[in-house]
Amino acid sequence: MFGRLAPPELNVLVLRDTDVVAHGIRQALAEATPEERPGLERAAALVEQAAAAPDAALFARWVHERLASAGYDGPVDSVRAVKVLREAAPGLSLRQAVQLTKTAAAHRP
């Protein structure tokens, strides 16, 4: 038998710059005038919320964005959604697209 016995797993690296953004906001907050503080405090809270999001939620958001940009508004975990996702992101294998659409269905935006 030639080739692989099992298809490769989905290997996606999630990059987060929230720590850099949070540091910049904290610095700005330390030097802020009383008028600037409420906005910066709100920004800091939003960055903390974004940093706390699990990877699955980021994958789901990415899938929903790709499907929406392709004009697809049907069920996210359907065969058609897998096809649309693979057309929107040609480098995805069938297995990866299926896994991503299942994740997206479980984490609705």
PDB file of N, CA and C in Angstrom:
ATOM      1  N   MET A   1       0.851  -1.175   0.000  1.00  0.00           N
ATOM      2  CA  MET A   1       0.000   0.000   0.000  1.00  0.00           C
ATOM      3  C   MET A   1       0.890   1.229   0.000  1.00  0.00           C
ATOM      4  N   PHE A   2       0.562   2.182  -0.836  1.00  0.00           N
ATOM      5  CA  PHE A   2       1.354   3.396  -0.962  1.00  0.00           C
ATOM      6  C   PHE A   2       0.617   4.576  -0.342  1.00  0.00           C
ATOM      7  N   GLY A   3       1.379   5.573   0.024  1.00  0.00           N
ATOM      8  CA  GLY A   3       0.771   6.791   0.551  1.00  0.00           C
ATOM      9  C   GLY A   3       0.552   6.724   2.047  1.00  0.00           C
ATOM     10  N   ARG A   4      -0.225   7.650   2.515  1.00  0.00           N
ATOM     11  CA  ARG A   4      -0.506   7.743   3.945  1.00  0.00           C
ATOM     12  C   ARG A   4      -1.680   6.863   4.320  1.00  0.00           C
ATOM     13  N   LEU A   5      -1.657   6.380   5.529  1.00  0.00           N
ATOM     14  CA  LEU A   5      -2.764   5.571   6.019  1.00  0.00           C
ATOM     15  C   LEU A   5      -3.911   6.439   6.515  1.00  0.00           C
ATOM     16  N   ALA A   6      -3.578   7.596   7.051  1.00  0.00           N
ATOM     17  CA  ALA A   6      -4.614   8.496   7.560  1.00  0.00           C
ATOM     18  C   ALA A   6      -4.351   9.893   7.015  1.00  0.00           C
ATOM     19  N   PRO A   7      -5.405  10.622   6.697  1.00  0.00           N
ATOM     20  CA  PRO A   7      -5.203  11.978   6.212  1.00  0.00           C
ATOM     21  C   PRO A   7      -4.602  12.859   7.311  1.00  0.00           C
ATOM     22  N   PRO A   8      -3.884  13.887   6.937  1.00  0.00           N
ATOM     23  CA  PRO A   8      -3.270  14.756   7.946  1.00  0.00           C
ATOM     24  C   PRO A   8      -4.330  15.512   8.742  1.00  0.00           C
ATOM     25  N   GLU A   9      -3.999  15.819   9.960  1.00  0.00           N
ATOM     26  CA  GLU A   9      -4.886  16.598  10.809  1.00  0.00           C
ATOM     27  C   GLU A   9      -4.856  18.062  10.375  1.00  0.00           C
ATOM     28  N   LEU A  10      -5.845  18.803  10.819  1.00  0.00           N
ATOM     29  CA  LEU A  10      -5.905  20.224  10.539  1.00  0.00           C
ATOM     30  C   LEU A  10      -4.829  20.922  11.369  1.00  0.00           C
ATOM     31  N   ASN A  11      -3.922  21.572  10.708  1.00  0.00           N
ATOM     32  CA  ASN A  11      -2.865  22.308  11.386  1.00  0.00           C
ATOM     33  C   ASN A  11      -3.032  23.787  11.073  1.00  0.00           C
ATOM     34  N   VAL A  12      -3.561  24.516  12.033  1.00  0.00           N
ATOM     35  CA  VAL A  12      -3.788  25.941  11.876  1.00  0.00           C
ATOM     36  C   VAL A  12      -3.133  26.643  13.052  1.00  0.00           C
ATOM     37  N   LEU A  13      -2.396  27.666  12.755  1.00  0.00           N
ATOM     38  CA  LEU A  13      -1.747  28.458  13.787  1.00  0.00           C
ATOM     39  C   LEU A  13      -2.553  29.727  13.979  1.00  0.00           C
ATOM     40  N   VAL A  14      -2.997  29.965  15.194  1.00  0.00           N
ATOM     41  CA  VAL A  14      -3.746  31.168  15.505  1.00  0.00           C
ATOM     42  C   VAL A  14      -2.766  32.180  16.075  1.00  0.00           C
ATOM     43  N   LEU A  15      -2.672  33.306  15.408  1.00  0.00           N
ATOM     44  CA  LEU A  15      -1.790  34.372  15.873  1.00  0.00           C
ATOM     45  C   LEU A  15      -2.614  35.416  16.592  1.00  0.00           C
ATOM     46  N   ARG A  16      -2.148  35.783  17.753  1.00  0.00           N
ATOM     47  CA  ARG A  16      -2.846  36.802  18.538  1.00  0.00           C
ATOM     48  C   ARG A  16      -1.858  37.890  18.922  1.00  0.00           C
ATOM     49  N   ASP A  17      -2.227  39.113  18.654  1.00  0.00           N
ATOM     50  CA  ASP A  17      -1.413  40.260  19.038  1.00  0.00           C
ATOM     51  C   ASP A  17      -2.056  41.033  20.177  1.00  0.00           C
ATOM     52  N   THR A  18      -2.996  40.420  20.844  1.00  0.00           N
ATOM     53  CA  THR A  18      -3.723  41.138  21.879  1.00  0.00           C
ATOM     54  C   THR A  18      -2.827  41.570  23.027  1.00  0.00           C
ATOM     55  N   ASP A  19      -1.773  40.812  23.309  1.00  0.00           N
ATOM     56  CA  ASP A  19      -0.878  41.217  24.394  1.00  0.00           C
ATOM     57  C   ASP A  19      -0.155  42.516  24.052  1.00  0.00           C
ATOM     58  N   VAL A  20       0.232  42.685  22.802  1.00  0.00           N
ATOM     59  CA  VAL A  20       0.902  43.909  22.357  1.00  0.00           C
ATOM     60  C   VAL A  20      -0.077  45.081  22.406  1.00  0.00           C
ATOM     61  N   VAL A  21      -1.292  44.839  21.939  1.00  0.00           N
ATOM     62  CA  VAL A  21      -2.316  45.884  21.945  1.00  0.00           C
ATOM     63  C   VAL A  21      -2.662  46.269  23.384  1.00  0.00           C
ATOM     64  N   ALA A  22      -2.823  45.285  24.241  1.00  0.00           N
ATOM     65  CA  ALA A  22      -3.163  45.549  25.643  1.00  0.00           C
ATOM     66  C   ALA A  22      -2.069  46.362  26.320  1.00  0.00           C
ATOM     67  N   HIS A  23      -0.822  46.038  26.029  1.00  0.00           N
ATOM     68  CA  HIS A  23       0.299  46.792  26.614  1.00  0.00           C
ATOM     69  C   HIS A  23       0.246  48.256  26.165  1.00  0.00           C
ATOM     70  N   GLY A  24      -0.004  48.483  24.894  1.00  0.00           N
ATOM     71  CA  GLY A  24      -0.099  49.850  24.381  1.00  0.00           C
ATOM     72  C   GLY A  24      -1.239  50.622  25.018  1.00  0.00           C
ATOM     73  N   ILE A  25      -2.363  49.961  25.211  1.00  0.00           N
ATOM     74  CA  ILE A  25      -3.507  50.634  25.841  1.00  0.00           C
ATOM     75  C   ILE A  25      -3.207  50.940  27.308  1.00  0.00           C
ATOM     76  N   ARG A  26      -2.548  50.002  28.007  1.00  0.00           N
ATOM     77  CA  ARG A  26      -2.195  50.262  29.414  1.00  0.00           C
ATOM     78  C   ARG A  26      -1.246  51.441  29.527  1.00  0.00           C
ATOM     79  N   GLN A  27      -0.292  51.542  28.611  1.00  0.00           N
ATOM     80  CA  GLN A  27       0.621  52.687  28.612  1.00  0.00           C
ATOM     81  C   GLN A  27      -0.140  53.984  28.373  1.00  0.00           C
ATOM     82  N   ALA A  28      -1.027  53.975  27.406  1.00  0.00           N
ATOM     83  CA  ALA A  28      -1.822  55.167  27.116  1.00  0.00           C
ATOM     84  C   ALA A  28      -2.716  55.525  28.300  1.00  0.00           C
ATOM     85  N   LEU A  29      -3.239  54.507  28.966  1.00  0.00           N
ATOM     86  CA  LEU A  29      -4.101  54.731  30.119  1.00  0.00           C
ATOM     87  C   LEU A  29      -3.336  55.368  31.273  1.00  0.00           C
ATOM     88  N   ALA A  30      -2.080  54.966  31.441  1.00  0.00           N
ATOM     89  CA  ALA A  30      -1.250  55.522  32.511  1.00  0.00           C
ATOM     90  C   ALA A  30      -0.971  57.007  32.294  1.00  0.00           C
ATOM     91  N   GLU A  31      -0.976  57.436  31.048  1.00  0.00           N
ATOM     92  CA  GLU A  31      -0.671  58.833  30.713  1.00  0.00           C
ATOM     93  C   GLU A  31      -1.919  59.623  30.329  1.00  0.00           C
ATOM     94  N   ALA A  32      -3.086  59.027  30.451  1.00  0.00           N
ATOM     95  CA  ALA A  32      -4.320  59.623  29.945  1.00  0.00           C
ATOM     96  C   ALA A  32      -4.833  60.755  30.822  1.00  0.00           C
ATOM     97  N   THR A  33      -5.487  61.671  30.147  1.00  0.00           N
ATOM     98  CA  THR A  33      -6.201  62.733  30.858  1.00  0.00           C
ATOM     99  C   THR A  33      -7.526  62.160  31.354  1.00  0.00           C
ATOM    100  N   PRO A  34      -8.161  62.829  32.301  1.00  0.00           N
ATOM    101  CA  PRO A  34      -9.452  62.328  32.791  1.00  0.00           C
ATOM    102  C   PRO A  34     -10.497  62.157  31.679  1.00  0.00           C
ATOM    103  N   GLU A  35     -10.426  62.980  30.653  1.00  0.00           N
ATOM    104  CA  GLU A  35     -11.379  62.872  29.549  1.00  0.00           C
ATOM    105  C   GLU A  35     -11.113  61.632  28.694  1.00  0.00           C
ATOM    106  N   GLU A  36      -9.863  61.231  28.589  1.00  0.00           N
ATOM    107  CA  GLU A  36      -9.487  60.089  27.759  1.00  0.00           C
ATOM    108  C   GLU A  36      -9.694  58.738  28.456  1.00  0.00           C
ATOM    109  N   ARG A  37      -9.686  58.745  29.782  1.00  0.00           N
ATOM    110  CA  ARG A  37      -9.727  57.497  30.542  1.00  0.00           C
ATOM    111  C   ARG A  37     -10.915  56.589  30.220  1.00  0.00           C
ATOM    112  N   PRO A  38     -12.155  57.093  30.165  1.00  0.00           N
ATOM    113  CA  PRO A  38     -13.280  56.177  29.901  1.00  0.00           C
ATOM    114  C   PRO A  38     -13.135  55.416  28.584  1.00  0.00           C
ATOM    115  N   GLY A  39     -12.720  56.093  27.543  1.00  0.00           N
ATOM    116  CA  GLY A  39     -12.555  55.426  26.252  1.00  0.00           C
ATOM    117  C   GLY A  39     -11.445  54.387  26.283  1.00  0.00           C
ATOM    118  N   LEU A  40     -10.348  54.721  26.936  1.00  0.00           N
ATOM    119  CA  LEU A  40      -9.232  53.780  27.024  1.00  0.00           C
ATOM    120  C   LEU A  40      -9.578  52.590  27.918  1.00  0.00           C
ATOM    121  N   GLU A  41     -10.336  52.844  28.981  1.00  0.00           N
ATOM    122  CA  GLU A  41     -10.764  51.735  29.839  1.00  0.00           C
ATOM    123  C   GLU A  41     -11.694  50.793  29.065  1.00  0.00           C
ATOM    124  N   ARG A  42     -12.554  51.350  28.246  1.00  0.00           N
ATOM    125  CA  ARG A  42     -13.443  50.520  27.413  1.00  0.00           C
ATOM    126  C   ARG A  42     -12.625  49.723  26.397  1.00  0.00           C
ATOM    127  N   ALA A  43     -11.624  50.379  25.802  1.00  0.00           N
ATOM    128  CA  ALA A  43     -10.755  49.689  24.842  1.00  0.00           C
ATOM    129  C   ALA A  43     -10.005  48.548  25.529  1.00  0.00           C
ATOM    130  N   ALA A  44      -9.522  48.772  26.738  1.00  0.00           N
ATOM    131  CA  ALA A  44      -8.812  47.736  27.480  1.00  0.00           C
ATOM    132  C   ALA A  44      -9.722  46.543  27.754  1.00  0.00           C
ATOM    133  N   ALA A  45     -10.974  46.826  28.098  1.00  0.00           N
ATOM    134  CA  ALA A  45     -11.931  45.741  28.353  1.00  0.00           C
ATOM    135  C   ALA A  45     -12.205  44.939  27.077  1.00  0.00           C
ATOM    136  N   LEU A  46     -12.325  45.618  25.941  1.00  0.00           N
ATOM    137  CA  LEU A  46     -12.554  44.932  24.669  1.00  0.00           C
ATOM    138  C   LEU A  46     -11.370  44.051  24.280  1.00  0.00           C
ATOM    139  N   VAL A  47     -10.155  44.535  24.524  1.00  0.00           N
ATOM    140  CA  VAL A  47      -8.963  43.733  24.214  1.00  0.00           C
ATOM    141  C   VAL A  47      -8.909  42.503  25.106  1.00  0.00           C
ATOM    142  N   GLU A  48      -9.229  42.652  26.385  1.00  0.00           N
ATOM    143  CA  GLU A  48      -9.252  41.507  27.298  1.00  0.00           C
ATOM    144  C   GLU A  48     -10.284  40.479  26.836  1.00  0.00           C
ATOM    145  N   GLN A  49     -11.431  40.958  26.390  1.00  0.00           N
ATOM    146  CA  GLN A  49     -12.480  40.054  25.894  1.00  0.00           C
ATOM    147  C   GLN A  49     -11.997  39.306  24.655  1.00  0.00           C
ATOM    148  N   ALA A  50     -11.352  40.003  23.745  1.00  0.00           N
ATOM    149  CA  ALA A  50     -10.842  39.364  22.524  1.00  0.00           C
ATOM    150  C   ALA A  50      -9.756  38.349  22.863  1.00  0.00           C
ATOM    151  N   ALA A  51      -8.909  38.651  23.821  1.00  0.00           N
ATOM    152  CA  ALA A  51      -7.824  37.751  24.207  1.00  0.00           C
ATOM    153  C   ALA A  51      -8.364  36.473  24.843  1.00  0.00           C
ATOM    154  N   ALA A  52      -9.518  36.565  25.469  1.00  0.00           N
ATOM    155  CA  ALA A  52     -10.093  35.407  26.157  1.00  0.00           C
ATOM    156  C   ALA A  52     -10.845  34.471  25.213  1.00  0.00           C
ATOM    157  N   ALA A  53     -11.070  34.883  23.984  1.00  0.00           N
ATOM    158  CA  ALA A  53     -11.822  34.043  23.033  1.00  0.00           C
ATOM    159  C   ALA A  53     -11.036  32.770  22.727  1.00  0.00           C
ATOM    160  N   PRO A  54     -11.693  31.613  22.776  1.00  0.00           N
ATOM    161  CA  PRO A  54     -10.997  30.358  22.459  1.00  0.00           C
ATOM    162  C   PRO A  54     -10.691  30.262  20.963  1.00  0.00           C
ATOM    163  N   ASP A  55      -9.702  29.449  20.625  1.00  0.00           N
ATOM    164  CA  ASP A  55      -9.320  29.268  19.228  1.00  0.00           C
ATOM    165  C   ASP A  55     -10.503  28.827  18.373  1.00  0.00           C
ATOM    166  N   ALA A  56     -11.347  27.962  18.909  1.00  0.00           N
ATOM    167  CA  ALA A  56     -12.500  27.474  18.146  1.00  0.00           C
ATOM    168  C   ALA A  56     -13.405  28.623  17.724  1.00  0.00           C
ATOM    169  N   ALA A  57     -13.560  29.615  18.584  1.00  0.00           N
ATOM    170  CA  ALA A  57     -14.387  30.769  18.236  1.00  0.00           C
ATOM    171  C   ALA A  57     -13.744  31.578  17.114  1.00  0.00           C
ATOM    172  N   LEU A  58     -12.422  31.655  17.104  1.00  0.00           N
ATOM    173  CA  LEU A  58     -11.720  32.356  16.020  1.00  0.00           C
ATOM    174  C   LEU A  58     -11.856  31.602  14.705  1.00  0.00           C
ATOM    175  N   PHE A  59     -11.732  30.280  14.758  1.00  0.00           N
ATOM    176  CA  PHE A  59     -11.939  29.468  13.553  1.00  0.00           C
ATOM    177  C   PHE A  59     -13.353  29.673  13.019  1.00  0.00           C
ATOM    178  N   ALA A  60     -14.335  29.647  13.937  1.00  0.00           N
ATOM    179  CA  ALA A  60     -15.733  29.800  13.538  1.00  0.00           C
ATOM    180  C   ALA A  60     -15.963  31.156  12.885  1.00  0.00           C
ATOM    181  N   ARG A  61     -15.418  32.196  13.474  1.00  0.00           N
ATOM    182  CA  ARG A  61     -15.568  33.527  12.891  1.00  0.00           C
ATOM    183  C   ARG A  61     -14.977  33.577  11.494  1.00  0.00           C
ATOM    184  N   TRP A  62     -13.804  32.968  11.319  1.00  0.00           N
ATOM    185  CA  TRP A  62     -13.153  32.949  10.008  1.00  0.00           C
ATOM    186  C   TRP A  62     -14.044  32.239   8.988  1.00  0.00           C
ATOM    187  N   VAL A  63     -14.605  31.096   9.361  1.00  0.00           N
ATOM    188  CA  VAL A  63     -15.475  30.344   8.451  1.00  0.00           C
ATOM    189  C   VAL A  63     -16.707  31.172   8.100  1.00  0.00           C
ATOM    190  N   HIS A  64     -17.355  31.748   9.102  1.00  0.00           N
ATOM    191  CA  HIS A  64     -18.553  32.547   8.849  1.00  0.00           C
ATOM    192  C   HIS A  64     -18.234  33.736   7.929  1.00  0.00           C
ATOM    193  N   GLU A  65     -17.079  34.353   8.120  1.00  0.00           N
ATOM    194  CA  GLU A  65     -16.684  35.474   7.259  1.00  0.00           C
ATOM    195  C   GLU A  65     -16.457  35.017   5.820  1.00  0.00           C
ATOM    196  N   ARG A  66     -15.772  33.874   5.645  1.00  0.00           N
ATOM    197  CA  ARG A  66     -15.531  33.361   4.282  1.00  0.00           C
ATOM    198  C   ARG A  66     -16.845  33.024   3.586  1.00  0.00           C
ATOM    199  N   LEU A  67     -17.744  32.358   4.321  1.00  0.00           N
ATOM    200  CA  LEU A  67     -19.023  31.980   3.734  1.00  0.00           C
ATOM    201  C   LEU A  67     -19.855  33.215   3.379  1.00  0.00           C
ATOM    202  N   ALA A  68     -19.872  34.187   4.267  1.00  0.00           N
ATOM    203  CA  ALA A  68     -20.625  35.412   4.000  1.00  0.00           C
ATOM    204  C   ALA A  68     -20.058  36.170   2.810  1.00  0.00           C
ATOM    205  N   SER A  69     -18.735  36.237   2.718  1.00  0.00           N
ATOM    206  CA  SER A  69     -18.132  36.957   1.590  1.00  0.00           C
ATOM    207  C   SER A  69     -18.386  36.241   0.268  1.00  0.00           C
ATOM    208  N   ALA A  70     -18.652  34.944   0.330  1.00  0.00           N
ATOM    209  CA  ALA A  70     -18.978  34.178  -0.875  1.00  0.00           C
ATOM    210  C   ALA A  70     -20.473  34.231  -1.180  1.00  0.00           C
ATOM    211  N   GLY A  71     -21.247  34.904  -0.334  1.00  0.00           N
ATOM    212  CA  GLY A  71     -22.682  35.029  -0.554  1.00  0.00           C
ATOM    213  C   GLY A  71     -23.498  33.850  -0.063  1.00  0.00           C
ATOM    214  N   TYR A  72     -22.885  32.989   0.733  1.00  0.00           N
ATOM    215  CA  TYR A  72     -23.589  31.801   1.245  1.00  0.00           C
ATOM    216  C   TYR A  72     -24.247  32.140   2.579  1.00  0.00           C
ATOM    217  N   ASP A  73     -25.534  31.818   2.702  1.00  0.00           N
ATOM    218  CA  ASP A  73     -26.225  32.076   3.970  1.00  0.00           C
ATOM    219  C   ASP A  73     -27.018  30.876   4.468  1.00  0.00           C
ATOM    220  N   GLY A  74     -26.694  29.701   3.982  1.00  0.00           N
ATOM    221  CA  GLY A  74     -27.376  28.482   4.410  1.00  0.00           C
ATOM    222  C   GLY A  74     -26.747  27.893   5.660  1.00  0.00           C
ATOM    223  N   PRO A  75     -27.102  26.653   5.976  1.00  0.00           N
ATOM    224  CA  PRO A  75     -26.555  25.977   7.154  1.00  0.00           C
ATOM    225  C   PRO A  75     -25.034  25.848   7.039  1.00  0.00           C
ATOM    226  N   VAL A  76     -24.344  26.169   8.123  1.00  0.00           N
ATOM    227  CA  VAL A  76     -22.883  26.192   8.115  1.00  0.00           C
ATOM    228  C   VAL A  76     -22.290  24.796   8.041  1.00  0.00           C
ATOM    229  N   ASP A  77     -22.997  23.809   8.534  1.00  0.00           N
ATOM    230  CA  ASP A  77     -22.453  22.453   8.552  1.00  0.00           C
ATOM    231  C   ASP A  77     -23.016  21.579   7.429  1.00  0.00           C
ATOM    232  N   SER A  78     -23.416  22.209   6.334  1.00  0.00           N
ATOM    233  CA  SER A  78     -23.956  21.455   5.202  1.00  0.00           C
ATOM    234  C   SER A  78     -22.860  21.120   4.185  1.00  0.00           C
ATOM    235  N   VAL A  79     -23.176  20.206   3.308  1.00  0.00           N
ATOM    236  CA  VAL A  79     -22.252  19.840   2.237  1.00  0.00           C
ATOM    237  C   VAL A  79     -21.977  21.064   1.366  1.00  0.00           C
ATOM    238  N   ARG A  80     -23.009  21.833   1.073  1.00  0.00           N
ATOM    239  CA  ARG A  80     -22.848  23.043   0.250  1.00  0.00           C
ATOM    240  C   ARG A  80     -21.892  24.021   0.921  1.00  0.00           C
ATOM    241  N   ALA A  81     -21.985  24.186   2.240  1.00  0.00           N
ATOM    242  CA  ALA A  81     -21.087  25.091   2.959  1.00  0.00           C
ATOM    243  C   ALA A  81     -19.643  24.630   2.827  1.00  0.00           C
ATOM    244  N   VAL A  82     -19.410  23.348   2.907  1.00  0.00           N
ATOM    245  CA  VAL A  82     -18.058  22.806   2.741  1.00  0.00           C
ATOM    246  C   VAL A  82     -17.528  23.154   1.355  1.00  0.00           C
ATOM    247  N   LYS A  83     -18.376  22.979   0.354  1.00  0.00           N
ATOM    248  CA  LYS A  83     -17.973  23.279  -1.027  1.00  0.00           C
ATOM    249  C   LYS A  83     -17.656  24.765  -1.187  1.00  0.00           C
ATOM    250  N   VAL A  84     -18.517  25.619  -0.662  1.00  0.00           N
ATOM    251  CA  VAL A  84     -18.309  27.068  -0.761  1.00  0.00           C
ATOM    252  C   VAL A  84     -17.038  27.473  -0.024  1.00  0.00           C
ATOM    253  N   LEU A  85     -16.818  26.890   1.145  1.00  0.00           N
ATOM    254  CA  LEU A  85     -15.613  27.212   1.911  1.00  0.00           C
ATOM    255  C   LEU A  85     -14.353  26.809   1.160  1.00  0.00           C
ATOM    256  N   ARG A  86     -14.374  25.650   0.551  1.00  0.00           N
ATOM    257  CA  ARG A  86     -13.201  25.193  -0.213  1.00  0.00           C
ATOM    258  C   ARG A  86     -12.969  26.060  -1.439  1.00  0.00           C
ATOM    259  N   GLU A  87     -14.028  26.578  -2.026  1.00  0.00           N
ATOM    260  CA  GLU A  87     -13.868  27.490  -3.157  1.00  0.00           C
ATOM    261  C   GLU A  87     -13.336  28.841  -2.677  1.00  0.00           C
ATOM    262  N   ALA A  88     -13.755  29.279  -1.490  1.00  0.00           N
ATOM    263  CA  ALA A  88     -13.304  30.554  -0.939  1.00  0.00           C
ATOM    264  C   ALA A  88     -11.868  30.478  -0.428  1.00  0.00           C
ATOM    265  N   ALA A  89     -11.450  29.294   0.000  1.00  0.00           N
ATOM    266  CA  ALA A  89     -10.090  29.079   0.511  1.00  0.00           C
ATOM    267  C   ALA A  89      -9.537  27.834  -0.167  1.00  0.00           C
ATOM    268  N   PRO A  90      -9.031  27.963  -1.399  1.00  0.00           N
ATOM    269  CA  PRO A  90      -8.646  26.801  -2.202  1.00  0.00           C
ATOM    270  C   PRO A  90      -7.602  25.870  -1.575  1.00  0.00           C
ATOM    271  N   GLY A  91      -6.836  26.321  -0.617  1.00  0.00           N
ATOM    272  CA  GLY A  91      -5.826  25.466  -0.010  1.00  0.00           C
ATOM    273  C   GLY A  91      -6.371  24.468   0.998  1.00  0.00           C
ATOM    274  N   LEU A  92      -7.643  24.576   1.344  1.00  0.00           N
ATOM    275  CA  LEU A  92      -8.223  23.675   2.335  1.00  0.00           C
ATOM    276  C   LEU A  92      -8.508  22.308   1.732  1.00  0.00           C
ATOM    277  N   SER A  93      -8.160  21.284   2.475  1.00  0.00           N
ATOM    278  CA  SER A  93      -8.539  19.926   2.058  1.00  0.00           C
ATOM    279  C   SER A  93      -9.995  19.704   2.430  1.00  0.00           C
ATOM    280  N   LEU A  94     -10.557  18.656   1.912  1.00  0.00           N
ATOM    281  CA  LEU A  94     -11.945  18.318   2.244  1.00  0.00           C
ATOM    282  C   LEU A  94     -12.079  18.090   3.747  1.00  0.00           C
ATOM    283  N   ARG A  95     -11.157  17.347   4.311  1.00  0.00           N
ATOM    284  CA  ARG A  95     -11.212  17.059   5.752  1.00  0.00           C
ATOM    285  C   ARG A  95     -11.118  18.336   6.582  1.00  0.00           C
ATOM    286  N   GLN A  96     -10.233  19.234   6.209  1.00  0.00           N
ATOM    287  CA  GLN A  96     -10.092  20.492   6.936  1.00  0.00           C
ATOM    288  C   GLN A  96     -11.366  21.323   6.845  1.00  0.00           C
ATOM    289  N   ALA A  97     -11.940  21.398   5.650  1.00  0.00           N
ATOM    290  CA  ALA A  97     -13.160  22.184   5.475  1.00  0.00           C
ATOM    291  C   ALA A  97     -14.313  21.603   6.287  1.00  0.00           C
ATOM    292  N   VAL A  98     -14.432  20.293   6.313  1.00  0.00           N
ATOM    293  CA  VAL A  98     -15.485  19.658   7.113  1.00  0.00           C
ATOM    294  C   VAL A  98     -15.281  19.969   8.591  1.00  0.00           C
ATOM    295  N   GLN A  99     -14.053  19.833   9.063  1.00  0.00           N
ATOM    296  CA  GLN A  99     -13.771  20.099  10.476  1.00  0.00           C
ATOM    297  C   GLN A  99     -14.062  21.556  10.828  1.00  0.00           C
ATOM    298  N   LEU A 100     -13.662  22.462   9.964  1.00  0.00           N
ATOM    299  CA  LEU A 100     -13.897  23.884  10.218  1.00  0.00           C
ATOM    300  C   LEU A 100     -15.384  24.229  10.208  1.00  0.00           C
ATOM    301  N   THR A 101     -16.150  23.653   9.284  1.00  0.00           N
ATOM    302  CA  THR A 101     -17.585  23.954   9.262  1.00  0.00           C
ATOM    303  C   THR A 101     -18.298  23.366  10.481  1.00  0.00           C
ATOM    304  N   LYS A 102     -17.842  22.222  10.962  1.00  0.00           N
ATOM    305  CA  LYS A 102     -18.424  21.661  12.187  1.00  0.00           C
ATOM    306  C   LYS A 102     -18.122  22.570  13.380  1.00  0.00           C
ATOM    307  N   THR A 103     -16.898  23.058  13.442  1.00  0.00           N
ATOM    308  CA  THR A 103     -16.525  23.990  14.512  1.00  0.00           C
ATOM    309  C   THR A 103     -17.359  25.263  14.421  1.00  0.00           C
ATOM    310  N   ALA A 104     -17.537  25.773  13.208  1.00  0.00           N
ATOM    311  CA  ALA A 104     -18.316  26.995  13.004  1.00  0.00           C
ATOM    312  C   ALA A 104     -19.778  26.799  13.398  1.00  0.00           C
ATOM    313  N   ALA A 105     -20.317  25.617  13.129  1.00  0.00           N
ATOM    314  CA  ALA A 105     -21.713  25.338  13.497  1.00  0.00           C
ATOM    315  C   ALA A 105     -21.883  25.302  15.016  1.00  0.00           C
ATOM    316  N   ALA A 106     -20.857  24.859  15.709  1.00  0.00           N
ATOM    317  CA  ALA A 106     -20.923  24.769  17.166  1.00  0.00           C
ATOM    318  C   ALA A 106     -20.676  26.114  17.847  1.00  0.00           C
ATOM    319  N   HIS A 107     -20.065  27.054  17.133  1.00  0.00           N
ATOM    320  CA  HIS A 107     -19.735  28.375  17.700  1.00  0.00           C
ATOM    321  C   HIS A 107     -20.307  29.455  16.799  1.00  0.00           C
ATOM    322  N   ARG A 108     -21.573  29.650  16.904  1.00  0.00           N
ATOM    323  CA  ARG A 108     -22.219  30.689  16.075  1.00  0.00           C
ATOM    324  C   ARG A 108     -21.807  32.063  16.570  1.00  0.00           C
ATOM    325  N   PRO A 109     -21.567  32.997  15.626  1.00  0.00           N
ATOM    326  CA  PRO A 109     -21.136  34.350  16.040  1.00  0.00           C
ATOM    327  C   PRO A 109     -22.253  35.131  16.703  1.00  0.00           C
TER     328      PRO A 109
END
